[in-house]
Amino acid sequence: MNAQAPTAYGQGLSSQARNLHWLLTNLVEEVPGIRSVAVVSSDGLLLLSSDPDRSQDDARPGERAGPRGSSADLATIVSGLGSLTNGAAKLMDGGAVKQTMITMDEGSLFVMSISDGSLLGVHATPDCDMNVIAYHMALFVGRAGHVLTPELRSELRKSMESTQ
């Protein structure tokens, strides 16, 4: 049985869940240009977010928060984009989708597959270094992919639900 620790969400989390939160926090704090991050399960549910309670009003001066300021919005976009690209890959006999990148006038969106079918989505600034972000996303996926068991996904879902 895993040790539980209190969280800001009012519930205890296992050491694996705390480690994933730490990896996500580290990704956001260490990589320049990242606005927000979401990890979404294969069925489209938000598992982890860099800003579970953050809104547009909470953005730092001169910075815009994630899409409409909501981690749920980012999760919806990541999930939909993942479904769209997976469908396109099947139609083109292209195999599994590893990464999707969208560049826009006011930012970039990166989506990377995690081994269990979950997705890592990153919303970044328009001047971000795409190579650096992709590299750090790959590191996150490599570290997180093997621990995202069904039990941990369930724990993370419950944790996210309690923050909303």
Coordinates of N, CA and C in Angstrom, one line a residue:
M1 N 0.8 -1.2 0.0 CA 0.0 0.0 0.0 C 0.9 1.2 0.0
N2 N 0.5 2.2 -0.7 CA 1.3 3.5 -0.9 C 1.0 4.4 0.3
A3 N 2.1 5.1 0.7 CA 1.9 6.1 1.7 C 1.1 7.3 1.2
Q4 N 0.3 7.9 2.0 CA -0.5 9.0 1.6 C 0.0 10.3 2.2
A5 N -0.1 11.3 1.5 CA 0.3 12.6 2.0 C -0.8 13.6 1.8
P6 N -1.0 14.6 2.7 CA -2.1 15.6 2.4 C -1.7 16.5 1.2
T7 N -2.7 16.9 0.6 CA -2.5 17.8 -0.6 C -3.3 19.1 -0.4
A8 N -3.1 20.0 -1.3 CA -3.9 21.2 -1.3 C -5.4 20.9 -1.6
Y9 N -5.6 19.8 -2.2 CA -6.9 19.4 -2.6 C -7.7 18.8 -1.4
G10 N -7.1 18.6 -0.3 CA -7.8 18.1 0.9 C -7.8 16.6 0.9
Q11 N -7.2 15.9 0.0 CA -7.1 14.4 0.1 C -5.6 14.0 0.1
G12 N -5.4 12.8 0.5 CA -4.0 12.2 0.4 C -3.8 11.7 -1.0
L13 N -2.5 11.7 -1.4 CA -2.1 11.2 -2.7 C -1.0 10.2 -2.5
S14 N -1.0 9.2 -3.3 CA 0.1 8.2 -3.3 C 1.4 8.8 -3.7
S15 N 2.5 8.1 -3.4 CA 3.8 8.7 -3.8 C 3.9 8.8 -5.3
Q16 N 3.3 7.8 -6.1 CA 3.4 7.9 -7.5 C 2.6 9.2 -8.0
A17 N 1.5 9.5 -7.4 CA 0.7 10.7 -7.8 C 1.5 11.9 -7.4
R18 N 2.1 12.0 -6.3 CA 2.9 13.1 -5.9 C 4.1 13.3 -6.8
N19 N 4.7 12.2 -7.2 CA 5.8 12.3 -8.2 C 5.4 12.8 -9.5
L20 N 4.2 12.4 -10.0 CA 3.7 13.0 -11.3 C 3.4 14.5 -11.2
H21 N 2.8 14.9 -10.0 CA 2.6 16.3 -9.8 C 3.9 17.0 -9.8
W22 N 4.9 16.5 -9.2 CA 6.2 17.1 -9.1 C 6.8 17.2 -10.5
L23 N 6.7 16.2 -11.3 CA 7.3 16.2 -12.7 C 6.6 17.3 -13.5
L24 N 5.3 17.4 -13.3 CA 4.5 18.4 -14.1 C 4.9 19.8 -13.6
T25 N 5.0 20.0 -12.3 CA 5.4 21.3 -11.8 C 6.8 21.7 -12.3
N26 N 7.7 20.7 -12.3 CA 9.0 20.9 -12.8 C 9.0 21.3 -14.2
L27 N 8.2 20.6 -15.0 CA 8.2 20.9 -16.5 C 7.8 22.4 -16.7
V28 N 6.7 22.8 -16.0 CA 6.2 24.2 -16.2 C 7.3 25.2 -15.7
E29 N 7.9 25.0 -14.5 CA 8.8 25.9 -13.9 C 10.1 26.0 -14.6
E30 N 10.6 24.9 -15.2 CA 11.9 24.8 -15.7 C 12.0 25.1 -17.2
V31 N 10.9 25.0 -17.9 CA 11.0 25.2 -19.4 C 10.4 26.5 -19.8
P32 N 11.2 27.4 -20.3 CA 10.7 28.7 -20.7 C 9.6 28.6 -21.8
G33 N 8.6 29.5 -21.7 CA 7.6 29.5 -22.7 C 6.4 28.7 -22.5
I34 N 6.4 27.9 -21.5 CA 5.2 27.0 -21.2 C 4.2 27.9 -20.5
R35 N 2.9 27.9 -21.0 CA 1.8 28.6 -20.4 C 1.1 27.7 -19.5
S36 N 0.7 26.5 -20.0 CA -0.1 25.5 -19.2 C 0.1 24.1 -19.8
V37 N -0.1 23.2 -18.9 CA 0.1 21.8 -19.3 C -1.1 21.0 -18.7
A38 N -1.5 20.0 -19.5 CA -2.6 19.1 -19.1 C -2.2 17.6 -19.5
V39 N -2.5 16.7 -18.6 CA -2.4 15.3 -18.9 C -3.8 14.8 -19.0
V40 N -4.2 14.1 -20.1 CA -5.5 13.7 -20.3 C -5.5 12.2 -20.5
S41 N -6.5 11.5 -19.9 CA -6.6 10.1 -20.1 C -7.1 9.7 -21.5
S42 N -6.9 8.4 -21.8 CA -7.3 8.0 -23.2 C -8.8 8.2 -23.4
D43 N -9.6 8.3 -22.4 CA -11.1 8.6 -22.5 C -11.4 10.1 -22.4
G44 N -10.4 10.9 -22.4 CA -10.6 12.4 -22.4 C -10.7 13.1 -21.1
L45 N -10.5 12.4 -20.0 CA -10.6 13.0 -18.7 C -9.3 13.7 -18.3
L46 N -9.4 14.8 -17.6 CA -8.2 15.5 -17.1 C -7.7 14.8 -15.9
L47 N -6.4 14.4 -16.0 CA -5.7 13.7 -14.9 C -4.8 14.6 -14.1
L48 N -4.1 15.5 -14.8 CA -3.1 16.4 -14.2 C -3.2 17.7 -14.9
S49 N -3.0 18.8 -14.1 CA -3.0 20.1 -14.8 C -2.0 21.0 -14.0
S50 N -1.3 21.9 -14.8 CA -0.4 22.8 -14.2 C -1.1 23.9 -13.5
D51 N -2.4 24.1 -13.8 CA -3.1 25.2 -13.2 C -4.6 24.8 -13.0
P52 N -4.8 23.9 -12.0 CA -6.2 23.4 -11.9 C -7.2 24.5 -11.5
D53 N -6.8 25.5 -10.8 CA -7.7 26.6 -10.3 C -7.5 27.9 -11.0
R54 N -6.6 28.0 -11.9 CA -6.1 29.2 -12.5 C -7.1 29.7 -13.6
S55 N -7.4 31.0 -13.6 CA -8.3 31.6 -14.6 C -7.5 32.7 -15.3
Q56 N -8.1 33.3 -16.3 CA -7.5 34.4 -17.0 C -7.1 35.5 -16.1
D57 N -7.9 35.7 -15.1 CA -7.7 36.8 -14.1 C -6.4 36.5 -13.3
D58 N -6.0 35.2 -13.2 CA -4.9 34.9 -12.4 C -3.6 34.9 -13.1
A59 N -3.6 35.2 -14.4 CA -2.4 35.2 -15.2 C -1.4 36.2 -14.7
R60 N -0.1 35.9 -14.9 CA 0.9 36.9 -14.5 C 0.8 38.1 -15.4
P61 N 1.3 39.3 -14.9 CA 1.3 40.5 -15.7 C 1.9 40.2 -17.1
G62 N 1.2 40.7 -18.1 CA 1.8 40.5 -19.5 C 1.6 39.1 -20.0
E63 N 1.0 38.2 -19.3 CA 0.9 36.8 -19.8 C -0.6 36.4 -19.8
R64 N -0.9 35.6 -20.8 CA -2.2 35.1 -20.9 C -2.2 33.7 -20.3
A65 N -3.3 33.3 -19.6 CA -3.4 31.9 -19.1 C -3.7 31.0 -20.3
G66 N -3.9 29.8 -20.0 CA -4.3 28.8 -21.0 C -5.5 29.2 -21.8
P67 N -6.0 28.3 -22.7 CA -7.2 28.6 -23.4 C -8.3 28.9 -22.5
R68 N -8.8 30.1 -22.7 CA -9.9 30.7 -21.9 C -9.6 30.6 -20.4
G69 N -8.3 30.3 -20.1 CA -7.9 30.3 -18.7 C -8.2 29.1 -18.0
S70 N -8.7 28.0 -18.6 CA -9.2 26.9 -17.9 C -8.4 25.6 -18.3
S71 N -8.0 24.9 -17.3 CA -7.3 23.6 -17.6 C -8.2 22.6 -18.2
A72 N -9.5 22.7 -17.9 CA -10.5 21.9 -18.5 C -10.6 22.2 -20.0
D73 N -10.5 23.4 -20.4 CA -10.5 23.8 -21.8 C -9.3 23.2 -22.5
L74 N -8.2 23.3 -21.9 CA -7.0 22.7 -22.5 C -7.1 21.2 -22.7
A75 N -7.7 20.5 -21.6 CA -7.9 19.1 -21.7 C -8.8 18.7 -22.8
T76 N -9.9 19.5 -23.0 CA -10.8 19.2 -24.1 C -10.2 19.4 -25.5
I77 N -9.4 20.4 -25.6 CA -8.7 20.6 -26.9 C -7.7 19.5 -27.2
V78 N -6.9 19.1 -26.1 CA -5.9 18.0 -26.3 C -6.6 16.7 -26.6
S79 N -7.7 16.4 -25.9 CA -8.4 15.2 -26.2 C -9.0 15.1 -27.6
G80 N -9.6 16.2 -28.0 CA -10.1 16.3 -29.4 C -9.1 16.2 -30.5
L81 N -8.0 16.9 -30.3 CA -6.9 16.9 -31.2 C -6.3 15.5 -31.3
G82 N -6.2 14.8 -30.1 CA -5.7 13.4 -30.1 C -6.6 12.5 -30.9
S83 N -7.9 12.6 -30.7 CA -8.8 11.8 -31.5 C -8.7 12.1 -33.0
L84 N -8.7 13.4 -33.3 CA -8.6 13.7 -34.7 C -7.3 13.2 -35.4
T85 N -6.2 13.4 -34.8 CA -4.9 12.9 -35.4 C -4.8 11.4 -35.4
N86 N -5.4 10.7 -34.4 CA -5.4 9.2 -34.4 C -6.3 8.7 -35.5
G87 N -7.4 9.4 -35.8 CA -8.3 9.0 -36.9 C -7.6 9.2 -38.2
A88 N -6.9 10.4 -38.4 CA -6.2 10.6 -39.6 C -5.1 9.6 -39.8
A89 N -4.4 9.3 -38.8 CA -3.3 8.3 -38.9 C -3.9 6.9 -39.3
K90 N -5.0 6.5 -38.8 CA -5.6 5.3 -39.2 C -6.0 5.3 -40.7
L91 N -6.7 6.4 -41.1 CA -7.1 6.6 -42.5 C -5.9 6.5 -43.5
M92 N -4.8 7.0 -43.0 CA -3.6 7.1 -43.9 C -2.6 5.9 -43.7
D93 N -3.1 4.9 -42.9 CA -2.2 3.8 -42.5 C -0.8 4.3 -42.0
G94 N -0.9 5.3 -41.2 CA 0.4 6.0 -40.7 C 0.9 5.4 -39.4
G95 N 0.2 4.5 -38.8 CA 0.7 4.0 -37.5 C 0.3 4.9 -36.4
A96 N 0.9 4.7 -35.2 CA 0.6 5.5 -34.1 C 1.1 6.9 -34.2
V97 N 0.3 7.9 -33.6 CA 0.6 9.3 -33.6 C 1.5 9.4 -32.4
K98 N 2.7 10.0 -32.6 CA 3.6 10.3 -31.5 C 3.5 11.7 -31.0
Q99 N 3.4 12.6 -31.9 CA 3.4 14.0 -31.5 C 2.7 14.9 -32.5
T100 N 1.9 15.9 -32.0 CA 1.2 16.8 -32.9 C 1.6 18.2 -32.4
M101 N 1.9 19.1 -33.4 CA 2.3 20.5 -33.0 C 1.4 21.4 -33.9
I102 N 0.9 22.4 -33.2 CA 0.2 23.5 -33.9 C 0.8 24.8 -33.6
T103 N 1.2 25.6 -34.6 CA 1.7 26.9 -34.3 C 0.7 27.9 -34.7
M104 N 0.5 28.9 -33.9 CA -0.5 30.0 -34.1 C 0.1 31.3 -33.9
D105 N -0.5 32.4 -34.3 CA 0.0 33.7 -34.2 C 0.4 34.0 -32.7
E106 N -0.5 33.6 -31.8 CA -0.3 33.9 -30.4 C 0.1 32.8 -29.5
G107 N 0.6 31.7 -30.0 CA 1.1 30.6 -29.2 C 1.2 29.3 -30.0
S108 N 1.6 28.3 -29.3 CA 1.8 27.0 -29.9 C 1.1 25.9 -29.0
L109 N 0.7 24.8 -29.6 CA 0.1 23.7 -28.9 C 0.8 22.5 -29.3
F110 N 1.3 21.7 -28.3 CA 2.0 20.5 -28.5 C 1.2 19.4 -27.8
V111 N 1.0 18.2 -28.5 CA 0.3 17.1 -27.9 C 1.2 15.9 -28.2
M112 N 1.5 15.1 -27.1 CA 2.4 14.0 -27.2 C 1.7 12.8 -26.6
S113 N 1.8 11.6 -27.2 CA 1.2 10.4 -26.7 C 2.0 9.9 -25.6
I114 N 1.3 9.3 -24.6 CA 1.9 8.6 -23.5 C 1.6 7.2 -23.7
S115 N 2.4 6.3 -23.2 CA 2.4 4.9 -23.5 C 1.0 4.2 -23.3
D116 N 0.2 4.7 -22.3 CA -1.1 4.0 -22.0 C -2.2 4.6 -22.8
G117 N -2.0 5.5 -23.7 CA -3.0 6.1 -24.5 C -3.4 7.5 -24.0
S118 N -2.8 7.8 -22.8 CA -3.0 9.2 -22.3 C -2.3 10.2 -23.2
L119 N -2.6 11.5 -23.0 CA -1.9 12.5 -23.8 C -1.4 13.6 -22.9
L120 N -0.2 14.1 -23.3 CA 0.4 15.3 -22.6 C 0.2 16.4 -23.6
G121 N -0.5 17.5 -23.1 CA -0.7 18.7 -23.9 C 0.0 19.9 -23.3
V122 N 0.7 20.7 -24.1 CA 1.4 21.9 -23.6 C 0.9 23.0 -24.5
H123 N 0.5 24.1 -23.8 CA 0.2 25.4 -24.5 C 1.3 26.3 -24.2
A124 N 2.0 26.8 -25.2 CA 3.2 27.6 -25.1 C 3.1 29.0 -25.7
T125 N 4.0 29.8 -25.4 CA 4.1 31.2 -25.9 C 4.5 31.1 -27.4
P126 N 4.2 32.2 -28.2 CA 4.6 32.2 -29.6 C 6.1 32.2 -29.8
D127 N 6.9 32.7 -28.9 CA 8.3 32.8 -29.0 C 9.1 31.6 -28.4
C128 N 8.3 30.6 -28.0 CA 9.0 29.4 -27.3 C 10.0 28.7 -28.2
D129 N 10.9 28.0 -27.7 CA 11.8 27.2 -28.4 C 11.2 25.8 -28.5
M130 N 10.6 25.5 -29.7 CA 9.8 24.3 -29.9 C 10.6 23.0 -29.6
N131 N 11.9 23.1 -30.0 CA 12.8 21.9 -29.8 C 12.9 21.6 -28.3
V132 N 13.1 22.7 -27.5 CA 13.3 22.5 -26.1 C 12.0 22.0 -25.4
I133 N 10.9 22.5 -25.8 CA 9.6 22.0 -25.3 C 9.4 20.6 -25.7
A134 N 9.6 20.2 -26.9 CA 9.4 18.8 -27.4 C 10.3 17.9 -26.6
Y135 N 11.6 18.3 -26.4 CA 12.5 17.5 -25.7 C 12.1 17.2 -24.2
H136 N 11.6 18.3 -23.5 CA 11.2 18.1 -22.1 C 9.9 17.4 -22.1
M137 N 9.0 17.5 -23.1 CA 7.8 16.7 -23.1 C 8.2 15.2 -23.2
A138 N 9.1 14.9 -24.1 CA 9.6 13.5 -24.2 C 10.1 13.0 -22.9
L139 N 10.9 13.8 -22.2 CA 11.4 13.4 -20.9 C 10.2 13.1 -19.9
F140 N 9.2 14.0 -19.9 CA 8.1 13.8 -19.0 C 7.4 12.5 -19.4
V141 N 7.1 12.3 -20.7 CA 6.4 11.1 -21.1 C 7.2 9.8 -20.8
G142 N 8.5 9.9 -20.9 CA 9.4 8.7 -20.6 C 9.3 8.4 -19.1
R143 N 9.2 9.4 -18.3 CA 9.2 9.2 -16.8 C 7.8 8.9 -16.3
A144 N 6.8 9.4 -16.9 CA 5.4 9.2 -16.5 C 4.7 8.0 -17.1
G145 N 5.1 7.7 -18.3 CA 4.4 6.6 -19.0 C 4.3 5.3 -18.3
H146 N 5.3 4.9 -17.7 CA 5.3 3.5 -17.1 C 4.6 3.5 -15.7
V147 N 4.3 4.6 -15.1 CA 3.6 4.6 -13.8 C 2.1 4.9 -13.9
L148 N 1.6 5.3 -15.1 CA 0.2 5.6 -15.3 C -0.6 4.3 -15.4
T149 N -0.7 3.6 -14.2 CA -1.5 2.4 -14.2 C -3.0 2.8 -14.1
P150 N -3.9 1.9 -14.3 CA -5.3 2.2 -14.1 C -5.6 2.7 -12.7
E151 N -5.0 2.2 -11.7 CA -5.2 2.7 -10.3 C -4.8 4.1 -10.2
L152 N -3.6 4.4 -10.7 CA -3.1 5.8 -10.6 C -4.0 6.8 -11.4
R153 N -4.4 6.4 -12.6 CA -5.3 7.2 -13.4 C -6.6 7.5 -12.6
S154 N -7.1 6.5 -11.9 CA -8.3 6.7 -11.1 C -8.1 7.6 -10.0
E155 N -7.0 7.5 -9.3 CA -6.6 8.4 -8.2 C -6.4 9.8 -8.7
L156 N -5.8 10.0 -9.8 CA -5.6 11.4 -10.4 C -6.9 12.0 -10.8
R157 N -7.8 11.2 -11.4 CA -9.1 11.7 -11.8 C -9.9 12.2 -10.5
K158 N -9.9 11.4 -9.5 CA -10.6 11.8 -8.2 C -9.9 13.1 -7.6
S159 N -8.6 13.2 -7.7 CA -7.9 14.4 -7.2 C -8.3 15.6 -8.0
M160 N -8.4 15.5 -9.3 CA -8.8 16.6 -10.2 C -10.3 17.0 -9.9
E161 N -11.1 16.0 -9.7 CA -12.6 16.3 -9.5 C -12.7 17.0 -8.2
S162 N -11.9 16.7 -7.2 CA -12.1 17.4 -5.9 C -11.6 18.9 -6.0
T163 N -10.8 19.3 -7.0 CA -10.4 20.7 -7.1 C -11.4 21.5 -7.8
Q164 N -12.4 20.9 -8.5 CA -13.3 21.7 -9.3 C -14.6 21.9 -8.6

